[in-house]
């Protein structure tokens, strides 16, 4: 999805896709581009990898423990998360994620909040322990 008129007073709030997460090179990959837009500067985003909670929709074969990684355009890992309530360093991020109003509903799902400079970003979703299944990767603009 592209914003062809960045001078308009509107913004994309969310984009997501559902797909099959396999192992090796067959993981789920999502991309997003942060532009300076009308106000310029950074964008605060929430990125989520959802699997188990999709069972409420009747889907089968779900990825039971998604893990996500956020990479910049050079491939550097900016952040990663497995189990949304805890940061990769072991600290809690639960209050920050809950403050967005859209925390994952299953503790095994992944999420992170980041301030991103204008540029291209990639989100990679893997199954913890090389597990496979259907998942959703989502990006939300928070500001």
XYZ file of N, CA and C in Angstrom:
429
model
N 0.848 -1.155 0.000
C 0.000 0.000 0.000
C 0.897 1.221 0.000
N 0.573 2.175 -0.837
C 1.369 3.383 -0.959
C 0.499 4.608 -0.729
N 1.045 5.626 -0.092
C 0.384 6.909 0.056
C 0.887 7.784 -1.073
N 0.064 7.959 -2.096
C 0.493 8.715 -3.269
C 0.438 10.218 -3.055
N -0.311 10.667 -2.058
C -0.410 12.093 -1.774
C -0.032 12.335 -0.328
N 1.250 12.502 -0.076
C 1.720 12.673 1.288
C 1.401 14.038 1.860
N 0.877 14.958 1.047
C 0.481 16.258 1.567
C -0.947 16.233 2.106
N -1.696 15.177 1.824
C -3.063 15.060 2.339
C -3.023 14.837 3.849
N -4.063 15.303 4.530
C -4.123 15.175 5.980
C -4.735 13.823 6.352
N -4.047 12.762 6.006
C -4.479 11.406 6.347
C -3.242 10.545 6.512
N -3.440 9.391 7.134
C -2.305 8.482 7.306
C -2.816 7.052 7.397
N -1.962 6.143 7.007
C -2.269 4.728 7.111
C -2.135 4.320 8.569
N -3.144 3.656 9.112
C -3.126 3.287 10.523
C -2.668 1.859 10.743
N -2.951 0.951 9.804
C -2.637 -0.462 10.013
C -2.518 -1.166 8.676
N -1.633 -2.151 8.643
C -1.549 -3.060 7.515
C -1.187 -4.431 8.074
N -1.762 -5.474 7.491
C -1.477 -6.818 7.982
C -1.628 -7.819 6.845
N -1.065 -8.992 7.068
C -1.230 -10.083 6.125
C -1.163 -11.404 6.875
N -1.872 -12.390 6.346
C -1.862 -13.725 6.930
C -1.172 -14.666 5.953
N -0.382 -15.581 6.490
C 0.305 -16.532 5.640
C 0.836 -17.702 6.444
N 1.441 -18.627 5.716
C 2.004 -19.817 6.337
C 3.460 -19.554 6.694
N 3.808 -19.817 7.941
C 5.184 -19.671 8.420
C 5.816 -21.047 8.414
N 6.859 -21.201 7.615
C 7.589 -22.460 7.534
C 8.951 -22.247 8.197
N 9.898 -23.089 7.913
C 11.231 -22.989 8.505
C 12.246 -22.560 7.449
N 13.462 -22.323 7.880
C 14.544 -21.958 6.964
C 14.253 -20.654 6.260
N 14.356 -20.651 4.931
C 14.101 -19.452 4.139
C 12.623 -19.220 3.875
N 11.760 -20.075 4.372
C 10.331 -19.987 4.094
C 9.538 -19.398 5.259
N 10.135 -18.437 5.939
C 9.464 -17.740 7.034
C 8.525 -16.689 6.440
N 7.719 -16.056 7.271
C 6.858 -14.973 6.796
C 7.641 -13.671 6.859
N 7.561 -12.900 5.787
C 8.264 -11.630 5.719
C 7.267 -10.538 5.352
N 7.243 -9.499 6.174
C 6.418 -8.324 5.893
C 7.316 -7.112 5.806
N 6.892 -6.140 5.046
C 7.689 -4.926 4.910
C 6.864 -3.687 5.161
N 7.537 -2.640 5.623
C 6.875 -1.361 5.769
C 7.870 -0.256 5.478
N 7.333 0.845 5.004
C 8.151 2.009 4.697
C 7.642 3.155 5.553
N 8.542 3.765 6.289
C 8.214 4.939 7.081
C 8.710 6.141 6.295
N 7.785 7.057 5.974
C 8.193 8.266 5.251
C 8.129 9.446 6.198
N 8.809 10.509 5.833
C 8.773 11.709 6.647
C 7.386 12.312 6.700
N 6.604 12.128 5.637
C 5.239 12.637 5.596
C 5.165 14.134 5.769
N 3.976 14.613 6.076
C 3.739 16.043 6.209
C 4.530 16.624 7.370
N 4.488 15.965 8.520
C 5.180 16.485 9.696
C 6.640 16.082 9.776
N 7.073 15.143 8.949
C 8.441 14.655 9.000
C 8.700 13.883 10.269
N 9.944 13.528 10.496
C 10.327 12.871 11.742
C 10.020 11.399 11.795
N 10.064 10.876 13.005
C 9.908 9.441 13.229
C 8.441 9.042 13.312
N 8.219 7.748 13.223
C 6.892 7.173 13.418
C 6.975 6.169 14.558
N 6.006 6.202 15.438
C 5.912 5.216 16.514
C 4.982 4.125 16.020
N 5.486 2.891 15.991
C 4.708 1.782 15.449
C 4.648 0.621 16.444
N 3.572 -0.131 16.334
C 3.413 -1.403 17.028
C 3.450 -2.478 15.961
N 4.297 -3.470 16.146
C 4.382 -4.610 15.242
C 3.992 -5.848 16.036
N 3.104 -6.672 15.457
C 2.638 -7.875 16.161
C 2.746 -9.096 15.247
N 2.988 -10.245 15.852
C 2.923 -11.546 15.179
C 1.902 -12.369 15.960
N 0.803 -12.696 15.312
C -0.339 -13.335 15.955
C -0.499 -14.747 15.402
N -0.735 -15.711 16.277
C -0.944 -17.100 15.853
C -2.056 -17.774 16.618
N -1.833 -18.134 17.886
C -2.809 -18.915 18.632
C -4.194 -18.285 18.725
N -4.256 -16.963 18.858
C -5.569 -16.328 19.027
C -6.414 -16.357 17.763
N -5.810 -16.699 16.620
C -6.585 -16.830 15.385
C -7.548 -18.014 15.446
N -7.359 -18.900 16.429
C -8.259 -20.035 16.596
C -9.690 -19.604 16.835
N -9.884 -18.399 17.391
C -11.232 -17.880 17.629
C -11.991 -17.647 16.327
N -11.269 -17.548 15.215
C -11.906 -17.344 13.908
C -12.218 -18.664 13.212
N -11.820 -19.772 13.836
C -12.069 -21.083 13.253
C -10.940 -21.620 12.397
N -9.857 -20.881 12.274
C -8.717 -21.349 11.485
C -8.018 -22.511 12.186
N -7.470 -23.413 11.403
C -6.739 -24.574 11.912
C -5.278 -24.472 11.487
N -4.404 -25.248 12.114
C -2.996 -25.294 11.729
C -2.250 -24.015 12.029
N -2.522 -23.435 13.182
C -1.952 -22.141 13.527
C -0.554 -22.258 14.120
N 0.251 -21.240 13.891
C 1.567 -21.138 14.517
C 1.340 -20.841 15.992
N 1.728 -21.746 16.853
C 1.390 -21.645 18.272
C 2.307 -20.733 19.084
N 3.497 -20.436 18.575
C 4.424 -19.577 19.317
C 5.241 -18.747 18.338
N 4.635 -17.663 17.796
C 5.362 -16.833 16.828
C 6.442 -15.991 17.490
N 7.488 -15.756 16.741
C 8.620 -14.950 17.160
C 8.841 -13.930 16.055
N 9.030 -12.656 16.398
C 9.232 -11.666 15.335
C 10.544 -10.931 15.494
N 11.052 -10.483 14.353
C 12.277 -9.679 14.283
C 11.992 -8.475 13.401
N 12.485 -7.301 13.805
C 12.380 -6.087 13.010
C 13.769 -5.719 12.516
N 13.901 -5.559 11.197
C 15.196 -5.259 10.568
C 15.122 -3.943 9.809
N 16.241 -3.212 9.776
C 16.297 -2.007 8.952
C 16.707 -2.384 7.532
N 16.871 -1.385 6.675
C 17.136 -1.649 5.260
C 18.488 -2.300 5.008
N 19.406 -2.227 5.965
C 20.701 -2.887 5.786
C 20.702 -4.304 6.350
N 19.564 -4.734 6.908
C 19.454 -6.078 7.457
C 19.790 -6.179 8.933
N 20.138 -5.063 9.545
C 20.451 -5.055 10.973
C 19.178 -5.305 11.782
N 19.253 -6.209 12.740
C 18.117 -6.473 13.613
C 18.001 -5.335 14.615
N 16.877 -4.610 14.572
C 16.633 -3.502 15.488
C 16.002 -3.972 16.787
N 15.141 -4.972 16.681
C 14.449 -5.499 17.854
C 13.888 -6.868 17.511
N 13.675 -7.671 18.546
C 13.029 -8.967 18.357
C 12.158 -9.234 19.574
N 11.193 -10.134 19.406
C 10.328 -10.454 20.524
C 9.767 -11.854 20.372
N 9.710 -12.552 21.485
C 9.025 -13.830 21.623
C 8.256 -13.733 22.933
N 6.957 -13.802 22.872
C 6.086 -13.671 24.048
C 6.006 -12.207 24.456
N 4.965 -11.551 24.041
C 4.836 -10.099 24.006
C 5.012 -9.369 25.329
N 4.790 -9.997 26.440
C 4.874 -9.283 27.712
C 6.314 -8.984 28.138
N 7.281 -9.676 27.542
C 8.676 -9.567 27.967
C 9.568 -9.136 26.806
N 10.448 -8.191 27.062
C 11.455 -7.770 26.076
C 12.512 -8.868 25.920
N 13.292 -8.766 24.866
C 14.349 -9.761 24.632
C 15.407 -9.736 25.736
N 15.535 -8.604 26.466
C 16.498 -8.539 27.570
C 15.919 -9.033 28.895
N 14.661 -9.504 28.877
C 14.022 -10.029 30.074
C 13.159 -9.029 30.817
N 13.273 -7.745 30.481
C 12.450 -6.725 31.125
C 11.015 -6.768 30.619
N 10.128 -6.163 31.372
C 8.715 -6.148 31.001
C 8.419 -5.041 29.993
N 7.613 -5.364 28.995
C 7.081 -4.356 28.089
C 5.555 -4.391 28.103
N 4.992 -5.170 29.015
C 3.551 -5.335 29.083
C 2.807 -4.001 29.210
N 3.181 -3.100 30.135
C 2.439 -1.832 30.230
C 2.471 -1.017 28.938
N 3.620 -0.986 28.274
C 3.752 -0.218 27.032
C 2.860 -0.797 25.930
N 2.853 -2.115 25.796
C 2.027 -2.763 24.764
C 0.550 -2.608 25.107
N 0.184 -2.787 26.373
C -1.219 -2.635 26.772
C -1.705 -1.204 26.563
N -0.825 -0.218 26.730
C -1.197 1.184 26.547
C -1.595 1.491 25.100
N -1.199 0.651 24.155
C -1.594 0.871 22.763
C -3.077 0.578 22.555
N -3.679 -0.188 23.456
C -5.072 -0.572 23.320
C -5.293 -1.807 22.474
N -4.221 -2.367 21.928
C -4.341 -3.550 21.062
C -3.253 -4.583 21.376
N -3.139 -4.989 22.644
C -2.150 -6.026 22.957
C -2.608 -7.369 22.407
N -1.678 -8.277 22.129
C -2.079 -9.635 21.747
C -2.930 -10.256 22.854
N -3.793 -11.180 22.477
C -4.664 -11.823 23.473
C -4.089 -13.129 23.997
N -2.997 -13.587 23.415
C -2.358 -14.820 23.864
C -0.921 -14.488 24.275
N -0.502 -14.968 25.444
C 0.834 -14.657 25.963
C 1.972 -15.128 25.059
N 1.741 -16.129 24.201
C 2.795 -16.651 23.335
C 2.986 -15.820 22.063
N 2.076 -14.898 21.807
C 2.204 -14.071 20.611
C 3.248 -12.983 20.852
N 3.705 -12.359 19.785
C 4.822 -11.421 19.861
C 4.387 -10.011 19.492
N 5.030 -9.036 20.103
C 4.761 -7.637 19.788
C 5.922 -6.773 20.250
N 6.062 -5.625 19.609
C 7.036 -4.641 20.050
C 6.614 -3.265 19.575
N 7.000 -2.262 20.335
C 6.765 -0.864 19.979
C 8.119 -0.255 19.679
N 8.202 0.455 18.549
C 9.465 1.072 18.140
C 9.205 2.464 17.581
N 10.143 3.358 17.787
C 10.176 4.643 17.091
C 11.093 4.447 15.892
N 10.553 4.653 14.695
C 11.315 4.385 13.479
C 11.555 5.664 12.687
N 12.795 5.851 12.279
C 13.156 6.938 11.379
C 12.615 6.623 9.989
N 12.447 7.629 9.127
C 12.033 7.333 7.754
C 12.985 6.321 7.114
N 12.417 5.336 6.445
C 13.207 4.300 5.792
C 12.397 3.046 5.570
N 13.072 2.020 5.086
C 12.454 0.729 4.786
C 12.765 -0.263 5.898
N 11.764 -1.046 6.257
C 11.902 -2.007 7.351
C 11.287 -3.341 6.950
N 11.844 -4.404 7.506
C 11.361 -5.758 7.264
C 11.041 -6.411 8.594
N 9.911 -7.107 8.633
C 9.520 -7.882 9.805
C 9.549 -9.348 9.405
N 10.263 -10.150 10.167
C 10.349 -11.589 9.904
C 9.646 -12.324 11.033
N 8.737 -13.234 10.669
C 8.031 -14.055 11.643
C 8.499 -15.488 11.487
N 8.946 -16.062 12.592
C 9.382 -17.457 12.651
C 8.590 -18.159 13.742
N 8.587 -19.469 13.684
C 8.015 -20.249 14.771
C 9.106 -20.585 15.772
N 8.867 -20.306 17.041
C 9.830 -20.653 18.079
C 10.059 -22.161 18.042
N 11.320 -22.583 18.067
C 11.660 -24.005 18.011
C 11.399 -24.629 16.652
N 11.463 -23.811 15.578
C 11.224 -24.287 14.207
C 9.830 -24.854 13.997
N 8.843 -24.334 14.751
C 7.466 -24.758 14.528
C 6.907 -24.035 13.312
N 5.814 -24.535 12.780
C 5.218 -23.994 11.567
C 3.718 -23.794 11.763
N 3.109 -23.021 10.882
C 1.671 -22.827 10.906
C 1.269 -21.459 10.386
N -0.044 -21.214 10.369
C -0.586 -19.935 9.919
C -0.381 -18.865 10.979
N -0.070 -17.653 10.516
C 0.099 -16.525 11.422
C -0.282 -15.244 10.681
N -0.394 -14.182 11.444
C -0.636 -12.845 10.903
C 0.489 -11.947 11.385
N 1.014 -11.119 10.482
C 1.964 -10.082 10.860
C 1.260 -8.748 10.626
N 1.383 -7.842 11.618
C 0.661 -6.581 11.579
C 1.587 -5.436 11.959
N 1.341 -4.273 11.373
C 2.025 -3.041 11.771
C 0.971 -1.960 11.946
N 1.034 -1.253 13.072
C 0.104 -0.176 13.397
C 0.872 1.117 13.607
N 0.377 2.217 13.076
C 0.915 3.534 13.393
C 0.293 3.988 14.696
N 1.101 4.411 15.653
C 0.590 4.805 16.956
C 0.515 6.313 17.131
N 1.206 7.097 16.321
C 1.139 8.545 16.488
C 0.817 9.209 15.181
